[in-house]
Amino acid sequence: MAFKTLFSVLTDPAQIPGLLDQTTAIARKYDAHIEVLALGVDRTQTGYHYAGTNALVVQETLTRAHEEAKSLEDSADKYLGLQDVRWGVESGVSQLADIGRHVGLHARFSDLAVLAKPYGEGLGVELEAVVEAALFDGGVPVLVMPEGVPALPTPKTVLVAWNESPEALRTVRAALPILKQAERVCVVVVDPPAHGPSRSDPGGMLSQFLARHDVKTEIDVLSKTLPRVSDVILRHAGDINCDLVVMGAYGHSRFREAILGGATRDMLELSPLPVFMAH
């Protein structure tokens, strides 16, 4: 299946060049339609009241969020109006606690969400909630773009982090349009289990599955010589001059909210490369 509907969320004007450059490049490659949500975020914490807070202060924060959404919408309209792709932009306002509902509703009918990296210095606290909402509430694969990475519609070298989990397999299936276009796909297995059906051929069944989709793979089995699996994967990604990392997104529920797990968070926080994830 090709990507025919792309979805992106803007919460800061600084995101527009990077996110929309990448989204537009993918849209051209797959003849896809772009849907953008320009989201003004009320960052006050619901349920907390500060000394001196009154209705005027609350209204002021909402008014500011509406103004931010309108400004983002206008900027996205201006950018996309110059591109040779099909697109639509919608604006909205949400409090931090309610981002999941808004983003999930918009994301669920897309084939791929292209979103900003959620962790890093100077980044908004809402970005983690946006990524989680697309993955868990929208159920859509997500391409997470670090700031400053050039747009690349067809990655040449792709690293697939493989651990035999259902999340990893779903992610590989979702990434097939990209994997089929890549020149090199490296399946990386870190410390494979000593027991089990794949102990003598780690990654072999996945490689066979991909070969039937005309994806040529090579398998690299690595030892966990660094404290975190994400460190091993990213070091190897640098060694092979990788353009994209494909891996499953892991998380758990806390108070009915999806929370990204440690390995997923580490990868999103540390990776200088785009990361393709699905849950």
Coordinates of C-alpha atoms in Angstrom, one line a residue, residues 169 172-173 176 203-215:
L169 CA 6.5 -6.4 12.6
V172 CA 7.9 -3.1 9.0
R173 CA 4.6 -3.7 7.2
L176 CA 7.0 -1.3 3.1
G203 CA 16.1 -12.0 11.4
G204 CA 15.9 -14.8 8.8
M205 CA 12.1 -15.0 8.7
L206 CA 11.8 -11.3 8.4
S207 CA 14.3 -11.2 5.6
Q208 CA 12.4 -13.9 3.7
F209 CA 9.1 -11.9 4.2
L210 CA 10.7 -8.8 2.8
A211 CA 12.3 -10.6 -0.1
R212 CA 8.9 -11.6 -1.3
H213 CA 8.1 -7.9 -1.4
D214 CA 11.2 -7.4 -3.5
V215 CA 13.1 -5.9 -0.6

